[in-house]
C-alpha cells in the first residue's frame, strides 16, 4: 500500500498521529477487555462476541465501500484455515489464558509473535534467510521471555497452563501469517474483503463450537458485556480500519512501530485499571522481548532483499506490514 497524497502536510501529520495513538490504545486495552469479559462470560462466549461485533463493523465497511467478496472455493478454503489460525484459535486461547494469568502477562506474551514468526520462517520460508542481527534478536527475545516468566526461580508463582496458552496463541498467529503468505497472495481480492470474510468465517466456527462447551449465562452483567462489545467493535473491527489509513498515509515501516506500544499500554492498563501487580522481572523482561523483536524485523541486505518475492496480504487478527524489502509481523490482541 503506497502512501496516500495529502493536501495539507500539517493536518495530514496530525491526523495519522491521532489515529496511530488510538490504534495503540485500542490494541493495548484489548487484553483488559478480555479480562473483564471473562468475569461475566465463558471464554468461548467472549471470543464469539468479539468476532460477531468485529464482523459487524467490517461488514458495514464493505457495504459502504461497495467492495466485493473473494471468489473461488479454493480462496474460501484457505480463508477458513486462516480464520482458525489467526482468529478463532488465538482469540479463544487468550480468553482461556486470562482466566488464570494477569492481562499484563497476556499482553507481553502477545509481543512474542515476531519471535515465533522469524523462527518458523527459517523452516517454512526458504527465501527468508537469517542475518546475524536477526538471529541475535531471536536469542535476545527468548531470553526476555524467560525473564518475564522468572525462569531462575523455577517459575514460582506463575500459572504455567495460562502462560502456555497465551504463548500458544502468539505461536498460532505466527503460523497463520506464514500460511497466509503462502496461500492468499495474488487472489485479486482487496485487503478489506479478505479480512471481513476471514472474520466472518471465524464467527461461524465459534458459533458451532460455543454451544457445545458453554451454556447460556443466567444473568448478563453490564461491564463484561460492554467489554466484549468494545473488544469486537473496536479491537477487532474498527482498529483494522484505522490500520488501513495509517499504512496508506505514512507507509508500513512507520505504522509497524505500533507493535512496541501494545505491551506497554496493556501493562499500564492492567496495573492502573485492574490493580494487577508487577514484579520487577515483568517490565524488564518485556523490554528485552521488544528489543529482540525489533532486531528480528531489521532489514536484510539489498541483494538478499532483491531476491525475495513480496507476498501475503493484510488479514484481520494481525496486520502484516511490509516495505519493499521486508515483511513485518505486527502483533495485536
mmCIF file of C-alpha atoms in Angstrom:
data_model
loop_
_atom_site.group_PDB
_atom_site.id
_atom_site.type_symbol
_atom_site.label_atom_id
_atom_site.label_comp_id
_atom_site.label_asym_id
_atom_site.label_seq_id
_atom_site.Cartn_x
_atom_site.Cartn_y
_atom_site.Cartn_z
ATOM 1 C CA UNK A 1 0.000 0.000 0.000
ATOM 2 C CA UNK A 2 1.534 3.267 -1.076
ATOM 3 C CA UNK A 3 1.145 6.469 0.937
ATOM 4 C CA UNK A 4 -1.890 8.498 0.004
ATOM 5 C CA UNK A 5 -1.464 12.069 -1.259
ATOM 6 C CA UNK A 6 -2.026 14.914 1.155
ATOM 7 C CA UNK A 7 -3.203 18.413 0.525
ATOM 8 C CA UNK A 8 -2.116 19.716 3.910
ATOM 9 C CA UNK A 9 1.076 18.242 5.353
ATOM 10 C CA UNK A 10 0.472 19.667 8.832
ATOM 11 C CA UNK A 11 -3.093 18.411 9.201
ATOM 12 C CA UNK A 12 -2.147 15.150 7.496
ATOM 13 C CA UNK A 13 0.636 14.562 10.020
ATOM 14 C CA UNK A 14 -1.660 15.306 12.957
ATOM 15 C CA UNK A 15 -4.343 13.050 11.515
ATOM 16 C CA UNK A 16 -2.209 9.933 11.274
ATOM 17 C CA UNK A 17 -0.633 10.539 14.658
ATOM 18 C CA UNK A 18 -4.028 10.741 16.310
ATOM 19 C CA UNK A 19 -5.149 7.526 14.638
ATOM 20 C CA UNK A 20 -1.830 5.846 15.391
ATOM 21 C CA UNK A 21 -2.290 6.660 19.068
ATOM 22 C CA UNK A 22 -5.890 5.442 19.001
ATOM 23 C CA UNK A 23 -4.786 2.191 17.378
ATOM 24 C CA UNK A 24 -2.128 1.563 20.013
ATOM 25 C CA UNK A 25 -4.613 2.308 22.803
ATOM 26 C CA UNK A 26 -7.308 0.046 21.354
ATOM 27 C CA UNK A 27 -4.989 -2.917 20.841
ATOM 28 C CA UNK A 28 -3.291 -2.349 24.189
ATOM 29 C CA UNK A 29 -6.612 -2.231 26.045
ATOM 30 C CA UNK A 30 -7.840 -5.383 24.302
ATOM 31 C CA UNK A 31 -6.239 -7.540 26.985
ATOM 32 C CA UNK A 32 -8.072 -5.602 29.684
ATOM 33 C CA UNK A 33 -11.341 -6.067 27.763
ATOM 34 C CA UNK A 34 -10.704 -9.818 27.606
ATOM 35 C CA UNK A 35 -10.078 -9.953 31.343
ATOM 36 C CA UNK A 36 -13.258 -8.045 32.160
ATOM 37 C CA UNK A 37 -15.261 -10.060 29.623
ATOM 38 C CA UNK A 38 -14.282 -13.371 31.204
ATOM 39 C CA UNK A 39 -15.682 -12.161 34.524
ATOM 40 C CA UNK A 40 -19.199 -12.463 33.110
ATOM 41 C CA UNK A 41 -18.913 -14.880 30.199
ATOM 42 C CA UNK A 42 -17.201 -18.157 29.366
ATOM 43 C CA UNK A 43 -14.025 -17.794 27.254
ATOM 44 C CA UNK A 44 -15.686 -19.169 24.115
ATOM 45 C CA UNK A 45 -18.552 -16.712 24.602
ATOM 46 C CA UNK A 46 -16.092 -13.829 24.874
ATOM 47 C CA UNK A 47 -14.434 -14.952 21.650
ATOM 48 C CA UNK A 48 -17.729 -15.386 19.829
ATOM 49 C CA UNK A 49 -18.918 -11.944 20.901
ATOM 50 C CA UNK A 50 -15.611 -10.433 19.868
ATOM 51 C CA UNK A 51 -15.815 -11.966 16.407
ATOM 52 C CA UNK A 52 -19.505 -11.190 15.989
ATOM 53 C CA UNK A 53 -19.143 -7.471 16.704
ATOM 54 C CA UNK A 54 -15.900 -7.288 14.712
ATOM 55 C CA UNK A 55 -17.623 -8.872 11.720
ATOM 56 C CA UNK A 56 -20.485 -6.393 12.003
ATOM 57 C CA UNK A 57 -18.110 -3.408 11.772
ATOM 58 C CA UNK A 58 -16.206 -4.867 8.817
ATOM 59 C CA UNK A 59 -19.424 -5.843 7.032
ATOM 60 C CA UNK A 60 -20.651 -2.249 7.254
ATOM 61 C CA UNK A 61 -17.315 -1.036 5.863
ATOM 62 C CA UNK A 62 -17.512 -3.487 2.957
ATOM 63 C CA UNK A 63 -21.050 -2.360 2.114
ATOM 64 C CA UNK A 64 -20.173 1.345 2.350
ATOM 65 C CA UNK A 65 -17.126 0.889 0.117
ATOM 66 C CA UNK A 66 -19.105 -1.390 -2.209
ATOM 67 C CA UNK A 67 -16.325 -3.916 -2.066
ATOM 68 C CA UNK A 68 -16.629 -7.417 -3.479
ATOM 69 C CA UNK A 69 -16.190 -10.597 -1.501
ATOM 70 C CA UNK A 70 -13.443 -13.028 -2.595
ATOM 71 C CA UNK A 71 -14.324 -15.529 -5.282
ATOM 72 C CA UNK A 72 -13.438 -19.181 -5.725
ATOM 73 C CA UNK A 73 -13.814 -22.240 -3.499
ATOM 74 C CA UNK A 74 -10.055 -22.530 -3.092
ATOM 75 C CA UNK A 75 -9.742 -18.985 -1.722
ATOM 76 C CA UNK A 76 -12.582 -19.586 0.716
ATOM 77 C CA UNK A 77 -10.955 -22.833 1.812
ATOM 78 C CA UNK A 78 -7.698 -21.033 2.609
ATOM 79 C CA UNK A 79 -9.635 -18.267 4.357
ATOM 80 C CA UNK A 80 -11.291 -20.885 6.565
ATOM 81 C CA UNK A 81 -7.908 -22.173 7.701
ATOM 82 C CA UNK A 82 -6.623 -18.620 8.185
ATOM 83 C CA UNK A 83 -9.717 -17.764 10.227
ATOM 84 C CA UNK A 84 -8.952 -20.646 12.574
ATOM 85 C CA UNK A 85 -5.237 -19.885 12.944
ATOM 86 C CA UNK A 86 -5.482 -16.096 13.143
ATOM 87 C CA UNK A 87 -8.817 -15.560 14.866
ATOM 88 C CA UNK A 88 -10.798 -18.454 16.336
ATOM 89 C CA UNK A 89 -7.899 -20.308 17.956
ATOM 90 C CA UNK A 90 -5.709 -17.478 19.330
ATOM 91 C CA UNK A 91 -8.669 -15.385 20.484
ATOM 92 C CA UNK A 92 -10.016 -18.380 22.393
ATOM 93 C CA UNK A 93 -6.607 -19.220 23.845
ATOM 94 C CA UNK A 94 -6.113 -15.683 25.147
ATOM 95 C CA UNK A 95 -9.585 -15.751 26.711
ATOM 96 C CA UNK A 96 -8.843 -19.025 28.500
ATOM 97 C CA UNK A 97 -5.361 -17.831 29.484
ATOM 98 C CA UNK A 98 -6.712 -14.721 31.193
ATOM 99 C CA UNK A 99 -8.834 -16.839 33.498
ATOM 100 C CA UNK A 100 -5.641 -17.548 35.432
ATOM 101 C CA UNK A 101 -2.997 -15.001 34.386
ATOM 102 C CA UNK A 102 -2.991 -11.173 34.536
ATOM 103 C CA UNK A 103 -3.849 -9.181 31.430
ATOM 104 C CA UNK A 104 -0.372 -7.622 31.690
ATOM 105 C CA UNK A 105 1.302 -11.011 31.196
ATOM 106 C CA UNK A 106 -1.039 -11.861 28.306
ATOM 107 C CA UNK A 107 -0.095 -8.605 26.574
ATOM 108 C CA UNK A 108 3.600 -9.351 26.949
ATOM 109 C CA UNK A 109 3.157 -12.899 25.632
ATOM 110 C CA UNK A 110 1.411 -11.391 22.614
ATOM 111 C CA UNK A 111 4.584 -9.438 21.834
ATOM 112 C CA UNK A 112 6.470 -12.689 21.175
ATOM 113 C CA UNK A 113 4.704 -13.186 17.825
ATOM 114 C CA UNK A 114 7.582 -11.685 15.752
ATOM 115 C CA UNK A 115 9.978 -14.067 17.509
ATOM 116 C CA UNK A 116 7.855 -17.106 16.652
ATOM 117 C CA UNK A 117 7.392 -15.723 13.152
ATOM 118 C CA UNK A 118 11.101 -15.490 12.488
ATOM 119 C CA UNK A 119 11.784 -18.913 13.985
ATOM 120 C CA UNK A 120 9.127 -20.514 11.795
ATOM 121 C CA UNK A 121 10.133 -18.581 8.681
ATOM 122 C CA UNK A 122 13.576 -20.164 8.818
ATOM 123 C CA UNK A 123 11.884 -23.516 8.274
ATOM 124 C CA UNK A 124 8.817 -22.681 6.218
ATOM 125 C CA UNK A 125 10.063 -19.852 4.002
ATOM 126 C CA UNK A 126 13.174 -20.777 2.085
ATOM 127 C CA UNK A 127 13.653 -17.200 0.821
ATOM 128 C CA UNK A 128 13.810 -15.814 4.357
ATOM 129 C CA UNK A 129 17.415 -16.374 5.427
ATOM 130 C CA UNK A 130 18.568 -15.144 8.834
ATOM 131 C CA UNK A 131 21.189 -12.463 9.321
ATOM 132 C CA UNK A 132 23.419 -12.280 12.364
ATOM 133 C CA UNK A 133 21.456 -9.352 13.730
ATOM 134 C CA UNK A 134 18.110 -11.106 13.333
ATOM 135 C CA UNK A 135 19.452 -14.324 14.835
ATOM 136 C CA UNK A 136 20.747 -12.311 17.786
ATOM 137 C CA UNK A 137 17.343 -10.690 18.103
ATOM 138 C CA UNK A 138 15.715 -14.110 18.263
ATOM 139 C CA UNK A 139 18.016 -15.187 21.075
ATOM 140 C CA UNK A 140 17.585 -11.918 22.972
ATOM 141 C CA UNK A 141 13.822 -12.130 22.632
ATOM 142 C CA UNK A 142 13.581 -15.565 24.156
ATOM 143 C CA UNK A 143 15.904 -14.514 26.979
ATOM 144 C CA UNK A 144 13.341 -11.771 27.596
ATOM 145 C CA UNK A 145 10.554 -14.363 27.701
ATOM 146 C CA UNK A 146 12.464 -16.366 30.323
ATOM 147 C CA UNK A 147 12.980 -13.155 32.295
ATOM 148 C CA UNK A 148 9.273 -12.358 32.266
ATOM 149 C CA UNK A 149 8.495 -15.903 33.422
ATOM 150 C CA UNK A 150 11.124 -15.826 36.189
ATOM 151 C CA UNK A 151 12.936 -18.945 34.976
ATOM 152 C CA UNK A 152 15.788 -18.573 37.516
ATOM 153 C CA UNK A 153 13.338 -19.037 40.377
ATOM 154 C CA UNK A 154 11.682 -22.096 38.938
ATOM 155 C CA UNK A 155 8.656 -20.199 37.556
ATOM 156 C CA UNK A 156 7.315 -19.987 41.119
ATOM 157 C CA UNK A 157 4.014 -18.144 41.468
ATOM 158 C CA UNK A 158 3.387 -18.486 37.739
ATOM 159 C CA UNK A 159 0.340 -20.227 36.326
ATOM 160 C CA UNK A 160 2.048 -22.480 33.819
ATOM 161 C CA UNK A 161 -1.125 -23.501 31.982
ATOM 162 C CA UNK A 162 -2.393 -19.968 31.463
ATOM 163 C CA UNK A 163 1.003 -18.694 30.354
ATOM 164 C CA UNK A 164 1.428 -21.615 27.965
ATOM 165 C CA UNK A 165 -1.973 -20.873 26.416
ATOM 166 C CA UNK A 166 -1.020 -17.217 25.871
ATOM 167 C CA UNK A 167 2.281 -18.189 24.262
ATOM 168 C CA UNK A 168 0.490 -20.781 22.132
ATOM 169 C CA UNK A 169 -1.902 -18.054 20.951
ATOM 170 C CA UNK A 170 1.054 -15.945 19.803
ATOM 171 C CA UNK A 171 2.548 -19.004 18.112
ATOM 172 C CA UNK A 172 -0.752 -19.570 16.296
ATOM 173 C CA UNK A 173 -0.612 -16.009 14.950
ATOM 174 C CA UNK A 174 2.845 -16.664 13.528
ATOM 175 C CA UNK A 175 1.782 -19.956 11.919
ATOM 176 C CA UNK A 176 -1.275 -18.244 10.471
ATOM 177 C CA UNK A 177 0.756 -15.470 8.878
ATOM 178 C CA UNK A 178 3.079 -17.904 7.174
ATOM 179 C CA UNK A 179 0.047 -19.796 5.903
ATOM 180 C CA UNK A 180 -1.467 -16.562 4.571
ATOM 181 C CA UNK A 181 1.789 -15.647 2.831
ATOM 182 C CA UNK A 182 1.850 -18.994 1.070
ATOM 183 C CA UNK A 183 -1.810 -19.290 0.092
ATOM 184 C CA UNK A 184 -3.619 -15.962 -0.129
ATOM 185 C CA UNK A 185 -1.276 -13.778 -2.152
ATOM 186 C CA UNK A 186 -2.413 -12.791 -5.622
ATOM 187 C CA UNK A 187 -6.104 -13.554 -5.101
ATOM 188 C CA UNK A 188 -7.203 -10.261 -6.628
ATOM 189 C CA UNK A 189 -9.451 -9.506 -3.655
ATOM 190 C CA UNK A 190 -8.975 -6.384 -1.547
ATOM 191 C CA UNK A 191 -7.482 -6.492 1.925
ATOM 192 C CA UNK A 192 -10.788 -5.402 3.412
ATOM 193 C CA UNK A 193 -12.842 -8.094 1.708
ATOM 194 C CA UNK A 194 -10.331 -10.801 2.645
ATOM 195 C CA UNK A 195 -10.258 -9.679 6.264
ATOM 196 C CA UNK A 196 -14.016 -9.285 6.544
ATOM 197 C CA UNK A 197 -14.578 -12.718 5.032
ATOM 198 C CA UNK A 198 -11.971 -14.272 7.297
ATOM 199 C CA UNK A 199 -13.513 -12.830 10.470
ATOM 200 C CA UNK A 200 -16.961 -13.864 9.294
ATOM 201 C CA UNK A 201 -15.753 -17.435 8.863
ATOM 202 C CA UNK A 202 -14.159 -17.374 12.315
ATOM 203 C CA UNK A 203 -17.505 -16.196 13.718
ATOM 204 C CA UNK A 204 -19.211 -19.197 12.125
ATOM 205 C CA UNK A 205 -16.580 -21.501 13.612
ATOM 206 C CA UNK A 206 -17.231 -20.141 17.105
ATOM 207 C CA UNK A 207 -20.991 -20.258 16.517
ATOM 208 C CA UNK A 208 -20.627 -24.022 16.124
ATOM 209 C CA UNK A 209 -18.179 -24.576 18.987
ATOM 210 C CA UNK A 210 -19.583 -22.244 21.651
ATOM 211 C CA UNK A 211 -22.944 -24.023 22.246
ATOM 212 C CA UNK A 212 -21.143 -27.350 22.593
ATOM 213 C CA UNK A 213 -18.955 -26.218 25.500
ATOM 214 C CA UNK A 214 -20.935 -23.450 27.191
ATOM 215 C CA UNK A 215 -24.447 -22.730 28.420
ATOM 216 C CA UNK A 216 -26.418 -19.500 28.263
ATOM 217 C CA UNK A 217 -25.477 -17.218 31.211
ATOM 218 C CA UNK A 218 -28.169 -16.981 33.888
ATOM 219 C CA UNK A 219 -27.640 -13.233 34.030
ATOM 220 C CA UNK A 220 -25.730 -10.698 31.955
ATOM 221 C CA UNK A 221 -23.683 -8.069 33.763
ATOM 222 C CA UNK A 222 -23.199 -4.691 32.132
ATOM 223 C CA UNK A 223 -19.416 -4.290 32.402
ATOM 224 C CA UNK A 224 -18.467 -7.682 30.899
ATOM 225 C CA UNK A 225 -20.991 -7.096 28.102
ATOM 226 C CA UNK A 226 -19.564 -3.666 27.302
ATOM 227 C CA UNK A 227 -16.049 -5.118 27.403
ATOM 228 C CA UNK A 228 -16.934 -7.791 24.823
ATOM 229 C CA UNK A 229 -18.641 -5.231 22.571
ATOM 230 C CA UNK A 230 -15.607 -2.936 22.768
ATOM 231 C CA UNK A 231 -13.258 -5.858 22.190
ATOM 232 C CA UNK A 232 -15.052 -6.796 18.982
ATOM 233 C CA UNK A 233 -16.245 -3.492 17.550
ATOM 234 C CA UNK A 234 -13.079 -1.555 18.435
ATOM 235 C CA UNK A 235 -10.268 -4.091 18.860
ATOM 236 C CA UNK A 236 -11.247 -6.431 16.025
ATOM 237 C CA UNK A 237 -13.223 -4.235 13.643
ATOM 238 C CA UNK A 238 -12.528 -0.522 13.869
ATOM 239 C CA UNK A 239 -8.829 -0.981 14.697
ATOM 240 C CA UNK A 240 -8.298 -2.689 11.375
ATOM 241 C CA UNK A 241 -9.879 0.212 9.516
ATOM 242 C CA UNK A 242 -7.610 2.594 11.422
ATOM 243 C CA UNK A 243 -4.628 0.477 10.453
ATOM 244 C CA UNK A 244 -5.512 0.735 6.759
ATOM 245 C CA UNK A 245 -5.444 4.519 6.945
ATOM 246 C CA UNK A 246 -2.150 4.718 8.842
ATOM 247 C CA UNK A 247 -0.378 2.329 6.455
ATOM 248 C CA UNK A 248 -1.742 4.173 3.425
ATOM 249 C CA UNK A 249 -0.664 7.595 4.670
ATOM 250 C CA UNK A 250 2.736 7.049 6.286
ATOM 251 C CA UNK A 251 3.815 3.660 4.983
ATOM 252 C CA UNK A 252 4.269 0.253 6.625
ATOM 253 C CA UNK A 253 7.593 0.940 8.329
ATOM 254 C CA UNK A 254 6.260 3.801 10.435
ATOM 255 C CA UNK A 255 2.951 2.064 11.060
ATOM 256 C CA UNK A 256 4.806 -1.033 12.325
ATOM 257 C CA UNK A 257 6.012 0.979 15.308
ATOM 258 C CA UNK A 258 2.599 0.435 16.924
ATOM 259 C CA UNK A 259 3.891 -3.033 17.798
ATOM 260 C CA UNK A 260 6.114 -1.655 20.523
ATOM 261 C CA UNK A 261 3.377 0.329 22.261
ATOM 262 C CA UNK A 262 0.887 -2.530 22.666
ATOM 263 C CA UNK A 263 2.514 -4.407 25.599
ATOM 264 C CA UNK A 264 3.361 -1.106 27.298
ATOM 265 C CA UNK A 265 -0.256 0.041 27.158
ATOM 266 C CA UNK A 266 -1.541 -3.419 28.109
ATOM 267 C CA UNK A 267 0.709 -3.384 31.184
ATOM 268 C CA UNK A 268 -0.244 0.162 32.170
ATOM 269 C CA UNK A 269 -3.948 -0.609 31.762
ATOM 270 C CA UNK A 270 -3.725 -3.779 33.822
ATOM 271 C CA UNK A 271 -1.915 -2.032 36.659
ATOM 272 C CA UNK A 272 -3.977 1.175 36.658
ATOM 273 C CA UNK A 273 -7.463 -0.183 35.989
ATOM 274 C CA UNK A 274 -7.379 -3.780 37.245
ATOM 275 C CA UNK A 275 -4.856 -3.187 40.036
ATOM 276 C CA UNK A 276 -2.632 -6.006 38.799
ATOM 277 C CA UNK A 277 0.744 -6.276 40.481
ATOM 278 C CA UNK A 278 4.088 -6.433 38.722
ATOM 279 C CA UNK A 279 7.331 -7.994 39.869
ATOM 280 C CA UNK A 280 10.476 -6.256 38.632
ATOM 281 C CA UNK A 281 11.200 -9.004 36.091
ATOM 282 C CA UNK A 282 7.929 -8.444 34.185
ATOM 283 C CA UNK A 283 8.618 -4.940 32.789
ATOM 284 C CA UNK A 284 12.350 -5.659 32.427
ATOM 285 C CA UNK A 285 11.682 -8.864 30.542
ATOM 286 C CA UNK A 286 9.090 -7.121 28.395
ATOM 287 C CA UNK A 287 11.658 -4.526 27.298
ATOM 288 C CA UNK A 288 14.090 -7.318 26.408
ATOM 289 C CA UNK A 289 11.372 -9.100 24.399
ATOM 290 C CA UNK A 290 10.596 -5.901 22.475
ATOM 291 C CA UNK A 291 14.282 -5.282 21.791
ATOM 292 C CA UNK A 292 14.678 -8.790 20.423
ATOM 293 C CA UNK A 293 11.507 -8.486 18.346
ATOM 294 C CA UNK A 294 12.760 -5.209 16.878
ATOM 295 C CA UNK A 295 16.042 -6.838 15.852
ATOM 296 C CA UNK A 296 14.247 -9.730 14.157
ATOM 297 C CA UNK A 297 12.406 -7.204 11.981
ATOM 298 C CA UNK A 298 15.521 -5.411 10.712
ATOM 299 C CA UNK A 299 16.042 -5.223 7.003
ATOM 300 C CA UNK A 300 18.137 -7.723 5.138
ATOM 301 C CA UNK A 301 20.852 -6.735 2.687
ATOM 302 C CA UNK A 302 19.855 -5.213 -0.625
ATOM 303 C CA UNK A 303 20.985 -8.263 -2.598
ATOM 304 C CA UNK A 304 19.048 -10.650 -0.373
ATOM 305 C CA UNK A 305 16.004 -8.426 -0.363
ATOM 306 C CA UNK A 306 16.037 -8.183 -4.134
ATOM 307 C CA UNK A 307 15.808 -11.943 -4.398
ATOM 308 C CA UNK A 308 12.673 -12.130 -2.286
ATOM 309 C CA UNK A 309 9.114 -12.150 -3.516
ATOM 310 C CA UNK A 310 6.901 -9.761 -1.613
ATOM 311 C CA UNK A 311 3.901 -11.947 -0.749
ATOM 312 C CA UNK A 312 0.995 -12.023 1.625
ATOM 313 C CA UNK A 313 -1.854 -9.706 2.340
ATOM 314 C CA UNK A 314 -3.382 -7.945 5.335
ATOM 315 C CA UNK A 315 -5.652 -10.127 7.483
ATOM 316 C CA UNK A 316 -7.809 -9.321 10.437
ATOM 317 C CA UNK A 317 -6.375 -10.773 13.635
ATOM 318 C CA UNK A 318 -3.000 -9.384 12.838
ATOM 319 C CA UNK A 319 -1.721 -6.866 10.189
ATOM 320 C CA UNK A 320 1.432 -7.756 8.254
ATOM 321 C CA UNK A 321 3.171 -4.515 7.496
ATOM 322 C CA UNK A 322 5.814 -4.568 4.862
ATOM 323 C CA UNK A 323 8.016 -2.234 2.904
ATOM 324 C CA UNK A 324 9.546 -3.103 -0.431
ATOM 325 C CA UNK A 325 12.192 -5.300 1.133
ATOM 326 C CA UNK A 326 10.915 -6.815 4.358
ATOM 327 C CA UNK A 327 7.821 -8.399 5.929
ATOM 328 C CA UNK A 328 6.990 -7.130 9.397
ATOM 329 C CA UNK A 329 4.626 -9.098 11.593
ATOM 330 C CA UNK A 330 2.655 -6.820 13.887
ATOM 331 C CA UNK A 331 1.206 -8.467 16.993
ATOM 332 C CA UNK A 332 -2.169 -7.467 18.198
ATOM 333 C CA UNK A 333 -4.691 -8.811 20.541
#
